[in-house]
Amino acid sequence: MKPDDFLNTIYLGDRACKAIVLDGWKEEVKIQIDSISRLRSGTWNVDENVRDGFLVFEGVDHVSFDPPGRIPNDEIGNIEFVGYDGERFTIVIELGAADEISDYGFIKTTIRAKAVAIEKPGEEGARIRD
C-alpha cells in the first residue's frame, strides 16, 4: 500500500505522542502513540487498535523539528502528506509539547522516508504495512 493511502487509514485525532525514537543505524524514526486506530472503508475496526504502538518511518534521510528544543509529549495535530520525491515521500506531523508552566505549542515534525508501518510493542519483526 502506498504511504499516503496507508496514512489515510490511521486515526490519531485525540491521541498523544509518548516518545520519539531516532535510530540512525536503521534509518528509522518511530513515534510512539498512546493508541493507533485504523479506519477502513469508512468504518472503525476496534480489533485493529494498537495501544502504545509506534508509527514507524523507514528509510529516513531527513527529520527536523520546528521549533527546535522542545520535546513532543502531547496531542497529535495536523498530518500533512507533502508528496513524493523519487522513492521517498515527505510528511509533516504536528506534535504537541507542554511543560510544567503550561507553556504549550505544536512542533512541526518533518520526515522524509521510503516507507511507513505500524509496530506493536514487543513485535518489532511483524510490522503492519497494509
JSON list of C-alpha atoms in Angstrom, two decimals, residues 5-106:
[
{"chain": "A", "resi": 5, "resn": "ASP", "atom": "CA", "xyz": [-3.07, 5.58, 1.27]},
{"chain": "A", "resi": 6, "resn": "PHE", "atom": "CA", "xyz": [-1.78, 3.79, 4.38]},
{"chain": "A", "resi": 7, "resn": "LEU", "atom": "CA", "xyz": [-1.70, 7.00, 6.42]},
{"chain": "A", "resi": 8, "resn": "ASN", "atom": "CA", "xyz": [-5.31, 7.73, 5.40]},
{"chain": "A", "resi": 9, "resn": "THR", "atom": "CA", "xyz": [-6.35, 4.53, 7.23]},
{"chain": "A", "resi": 10, "resn": "ILE", "atom": "CA", "xyz": [-4.90, 5.75, 10.55]},
{"chain": "A", "resi": 11, "resn": "TYR", "atom": "CA", "xyz": [-6.84, 7.79, 13.10]},
{"chain": "A", "resi": 12, "resn": "LEU", "atom": "CA", "xyz": [-4.83, 9.84, 15.61]},
{"chain": "A", "resi": 13, "resn": "GLY", "atom": "CA", "xyz": [-7.31, 12.67, 16.27]},
{"chain": "A", "resi": 14, "resn": "ASP", "atom": "CA", "xyz": [-7.49, 12.52, 20.07]},
{"chain": "A", "resi": 15, "resn": "ARG", "atom": "CA", "xyz": [-4.24, 10.66, 20.64]},
{"chain": "A", "resi": 16, "resn": "ALA", "atom": "CA", "xyz": [-0.91, 11.69, 22.11]},
{"chain": "A", "resi": 17, "resn": "CYS", "atom": "CA", "xyz": [2.78, 11.31, 21.33]},
{"chain": "A", "resi": 18, "resn": "LYS", "atom": "CA", "xyz": [4.52, 9.38, 24.10]},
{"chain": "A", "resi": 19, "resn": "ALA", "atom": "CA", "xyz": [8.03, 9.07, 22.65]},
{"chain": "A", "resi": 20, "resn": "ILE", "atom": "CA", "xyz": [10.15, 9.53, 19.56]},
{"chain": "A", "resi": 21, "resn": "VAL", "atom": "CA", "xyz": [12.94, 7.11, 18.72]},
{"chain": "A", "resi": 22, "resn": "LEU", "atom": "CA", "xyz": [15.58, 8.22, 16.20]},
{"chain": "A", "resi": 23, "resn": "ASP", "atom": "CA", "xyz": [17.63, 5.24, 15.02]},
{"chain": "A", "resi": 24, "resn": "GLY", "atom": "CA", "xyz": [20.39, 6.36, 12.67]},
{"chain": "A", "resi": 25, "resn": "TRP", "atom": "CA", "xyz": [21.79, 2.90, 12.05]},
{"chain": "A", "resi": 26, "resn": "LYS", "atom": "CA", "xyz": [18.42, 1.56, 10.93]},
{"chain": "A", "resi": 27, "resn": "GLU", "atom": "CA", "xyz": [17.43, 4.86, 9.24]},
{"chain": "A", "resi": 28, "resn": "GLU", "atom": "CA", "xyz": [14.16, 4.89, 11.20]},
{"chain": "A", "resi": 29, "resn": "VAL", "atom": "CA", "xyz": [12.00, 7.36, 13.09]},
{"chain": "A", "resi": 30, "resn": "LYS", "atom": "CA", "xyz": [9.48, 5.76, 15.44]},
{"chain": "A", "resi": 31, "resn": "ILE", "atom": "CA", "xyz": [6.73, 7.85, 17.03]},
{"chain": "A", "resi": 32, "resn": "GLN", "atom": "CA", "xyz": [5.08, 6.08, 19.96]},
{"chain": "A", "resi": 33, "resn": "ILE", "atom": "CA", "xyz": [1.39, 6.93, 20.27]},
{"chain": "A", "resi": 34, "resn": "ASP", "atom": "CA", "xyz": [-0.92, 6.06, 23.17]},
{"chain": "A", "resi": 35, "resn": "SER", "atom": "CA", "xyz": [-3.38, 4.41, 20.77]},
{"chain": "A", "resi": 36, "resn": "ILE", "atom": "CA", "xyz": [-3.41, 3.97, 16.99]},
{"chain": "A", "resi": 37, "resn": "SER", "atom": "CA", "xyz": [-6.75, 3.23, 15.35]},
{"chain": "A", "resi": 38, "resn": "ARG", "atom": "CA", "xyz": [-7.49, 2.08, 11.83]},
{"chain": "A", "resi": 39, "resn": "LEU", "atom": "CA", "xyz": [-10.37, 3.38, 9.75]},
{"chain": "A", "resi": 40, "resn": "ARG", "atom": "CA", "xyz": [-11.09, 1.33, 6.64]},
{"chain": "A", "resi": 41, "resn": "SER", "atom": "CA", "xyz": [-13.90, 1.84, 4.14]},
{"chain": "A", "resi": 42, "resn": "GLY", "atom": "CA", "xyz": [-15.41, 4.45, 6.44]},
{"chain": "A", "resi": 43, "resn": "THR", "atom": "CA", "xyz": [-15.78, 2.09, 9.42]},
{"chain": "A", "resi": 44, "resn": "TRP", "atom": "CA", "xyz": [-13.78, 1.56, 12.61]},
{"chain": "A", "resi": 45, "resn": "ASN", "atom": "CA", "xyz": [-12.27, -1.78, 13.37]},
{"chain": "A", "resi": 46, "resn": "VAL", "atom": "CA", "xyz": [-11.55, -1.67, 17.10]},
{"chain": "A", "resi": 47, "resn": "ASP", "atom": "CA", "xyz": [-9.88, -5.07, 16.87]},
{"chain": "A", "resi": 48, "resn": "GLU", "atom": "CA", "xyz": [-7.06, -3.32, 14.99]},
{"chain": "A", "resi": 49, "resn": "ASN", "atom": "CA", "xyz": [-6.38, -0.68, 17.69]},
{"chain": "A", "resi": 50, "resn": "VAL", "atom": "CA", "xyz": [-2.76, -0.73, 18.82]},
{"chain": "A", "resi": 51, "resn": "ARG", "atom": "CA", "xyz": [-2.16, 0.57, 22.36]},
{"chain": "A", "resi": 52, "resn": "ASP", "atom": "CA", "xyz": [1.21, 2.26, 22.88]},
{"chain": "A", "resi": 53, "resn": "GLY", "atom": "CA", "xyz": [2.13, 1.40, 19.28]},
{"chain": "A", "resi": 54, "resn": "PHE", "atom": "CA", "xyz": [4.66, 3.02, 17.02]},
{"chain": "A", "resi": 55, "resn": "LEU", "atom": "CA", "xyz": [4.17, 4.79, 13.72]},
{"chain": "A", "resi": 56, "resn": "VAL", "atom": "CA", "xyz": [7.43, 3.77, 12.04]},
{"chain": "A", "resi": 57, "resn": "PHE", "atom": "CA", "xyz": [9.06, 5.63, 9.17]},
{"chain": "A", "resi": 58, "resn": "GLU", "atom": "CA", "xyz": [11.66, 3.52, 7.37]},
{"chain": "A", "resi": 59, "resn": "GLY", "atom": "CA", "xyz": [14.46, 4.57, 5.04]},
{"chain": "A", "resi": 60, "resn": "VAL", "atom": "CA", "xyz": [14.60, 8.04, 6.62]},
{"chain": "A", "resi": 61, "resn": "ASP", "atom": "CA", "xyz": [17.15, 10.50, 5.26]},
{"chain": "A", "resi": 62, "resn": "HIS", "atom": "CA", "xyz": [15.72, 13.67, 6.88]},
{"chain": "A", "resi": 63, "resn": "VAL", "atom": "CA", "xyz": [13.98, 14.56, 10.13]},
{"chain": "A", "resi": 64, "resn": "SER", "atom": "CA", "xyz": [13.55, 18.04, 11.59]},
{"chain": "A", "resi": 65, "resn": "PHE", "atom": "CA", "xyz": [11.67, 19.72, 14.42]},
{"chain": "A", "resi": 66, "resn": "ASP", "atom": "CA", "xyz": [10.34, 23.28, 14.18]},
{"chain": "A", "resi": 67, "resn": "PRO", "atom": "CA", "xyz": [10.75, 24.98, 16.54]},
{"chain": "A", "resi": 68, "resn": "PRO", "atom": "CA", "xyz": [13.75, 23.05, 17.85]},
{"chain": "A", "resi": 69, "resn": "GLY", "atom": "CA", "xyz": [14.43, 22.43, 21.51]},
{"chain": "A", "resi": 70, "resn": "ARG", "atom": "CA", "xyz": [11.13, 21.16, 22.90]},
{"chain": "A", "resi": 71, "resn": "ILE", "atom": "CA", "xyz": [10.25, 17.52, 23.37]},
{"chain": "A", "resi": 72, "resn": "PRO", "atom": "CA", "xyz": [6.88, 16.40, 21.95]},
{"chain": "A", "resi": 73, "resn": "ASN", "atom": "CA", "xyz": [4.72, 14.92, 24.72]},
{"chain": "A", "resi": 74, "resn": "ASP", "atom": "CA", "xyz": [1.08, 15.66, 23.98]},
{"chain": "A", "resi": 75, "resn": "GLU", "atom": "CA", "xyz": [-1.65, 15.63, 21.35]},
{"chain": "A", "resi": 76, "resn": "ILE", "atom": "CA", "xyz": [-1.17, 14.97, 17.66]},
{"chain": "A", "resi": 77, "resn": "GLY", "atom": "CA", "xyz": [-2.37, 17.79, 15.44]},
{"chain": "A", "resi": 78, "resn": "ASN", "atom": "CA", "xyz": [-2.46, 18.08, 11.68]},
{"chain": "A", "resi": 79, "resn": "ILE", "atom": "CA", "xyz": [-0.80, 15.48, 9.50]},
{"chain": "A", "resi": 80, "resn": "GLU", "atom": "CA", "xyz": [0.16, 16.73, 6.04]},
{"chain": "A", "resi": 81, "resn": "PHE", "atom": "CA", "xyz": [1.36, 14.40, 3.32]},
{"chain": "A", "resi": 82, "resn": "VAL", "atom": "CA", "xyz": [3.57, 16.77, 1.31]},
{"chain": "A", "resi": 83, "resn": "GLY", "atom": "CA", "xyz": [4.31, 14.45, -1.61]},
{"chain": "A", "resi": 84, "resn": "TYR", "atom": "CA", "xyz": [6.83, 12.21, -3.30]},
{"chain": "A", "resi": 85, "resn": "ASP", "atom": "CA", "xyz": [10.41, 12.95, -4.33]},
{"chain": "A", "resi": 86, "resn": "GLY", "atom": "CA", "xyz": [11.73, 9.93, -6.19]},
{"chain": "A", "resi": 87, "resn": "GLU", "atom": "CA", "xyz": [11.43, 6.87, -3.97]},
{"chain": "A", "resi": 88, "resn": "ARG", "atom": "CA", "xyz": [10.83, 8.91, -0.81]},
{"chain": "A", "resi": 89, "resn": "PHE", "atom": "CA", "xyz": [7.87, 10.86, 0.50]},
{"chain": "A", "resi": 90, "resn": "THR", "atom": "CA", "xyz": [7.69, 13.79, 2.90]},
{"chain": "A", "resi": 91, "resn": "ILE", "atom": "CA", "xyz": [5.22, 14.19, 5.73]},
{"chain": "A", "resi": 92, "resn": "VAL", "atom": "CA", "xyz": [4.74, 16.94, 8.32]},
{"chain": "A", "resi": 93, "resn": "ILE", "atom": "CA", "xyz": [3.17, 15.95, 11.65]},
{"chain": "A", "resi": 94, "resn": "GLU", "atom": "CA", "xyz": [2.26, 18.49, 14.33]},
{"chain": "A", "resi": 95, "resn": "LEU", "atom": "CA", "xyz": [3.14, 17.11, 17.76]},
{"chain": "A", "resi": 96, "resn": "GLY", "atom": "CA", "xyz": [2.04, 18.94, 20.90]},
{"chain": "A", "resi": 97, "resn": "ALA", "atom": "CA", "xyz": [4.51, 19.91, 23.59]},
{"chain": "A", "resi": 98, "resn": "ALA", "atom": "CA", "xyz": [3.64, 21.12, 27.08]},
{"chain": "A", "resi": 99, "resn": "ASP", "atom": "CA", "xyz": [5.88, 21.94, 30.02]},
{"chain": "A", "resi": 100, "resn": "GLU", "atom": "CA", "xyz": [5.46, 22.37, 33.77]},
{"chain": "A", "resi": 101, "resn": "ILE", "atom": "CA", "xyz": [4.48, 26.05, 33.47]},
{"chain": "A", "resi": 102, "resn": "SER", "atom": "CA", "xyz": [1.72, 25.30, 30.95]},
{"chain": "A", "resi": 103, "resn": "ASP", "atom": "CA", "xyz": [3.64, 26.71, 28.01]},
{"chain": "A", "resi": 104, "resn": "TYR", "atom": "CA", "xyz": [2.06, 24.84, 25.11]},
{"chain": "A", "resi": 105, "resn": "GLY", "atom": "CA", "xyz": [2.65, 24.68, 21.39]},
{"chain": "A", "resi": 106, "resn": "PHE", "atom": "CA", "xyz": [2.97, 22.43, 18.39]}
]
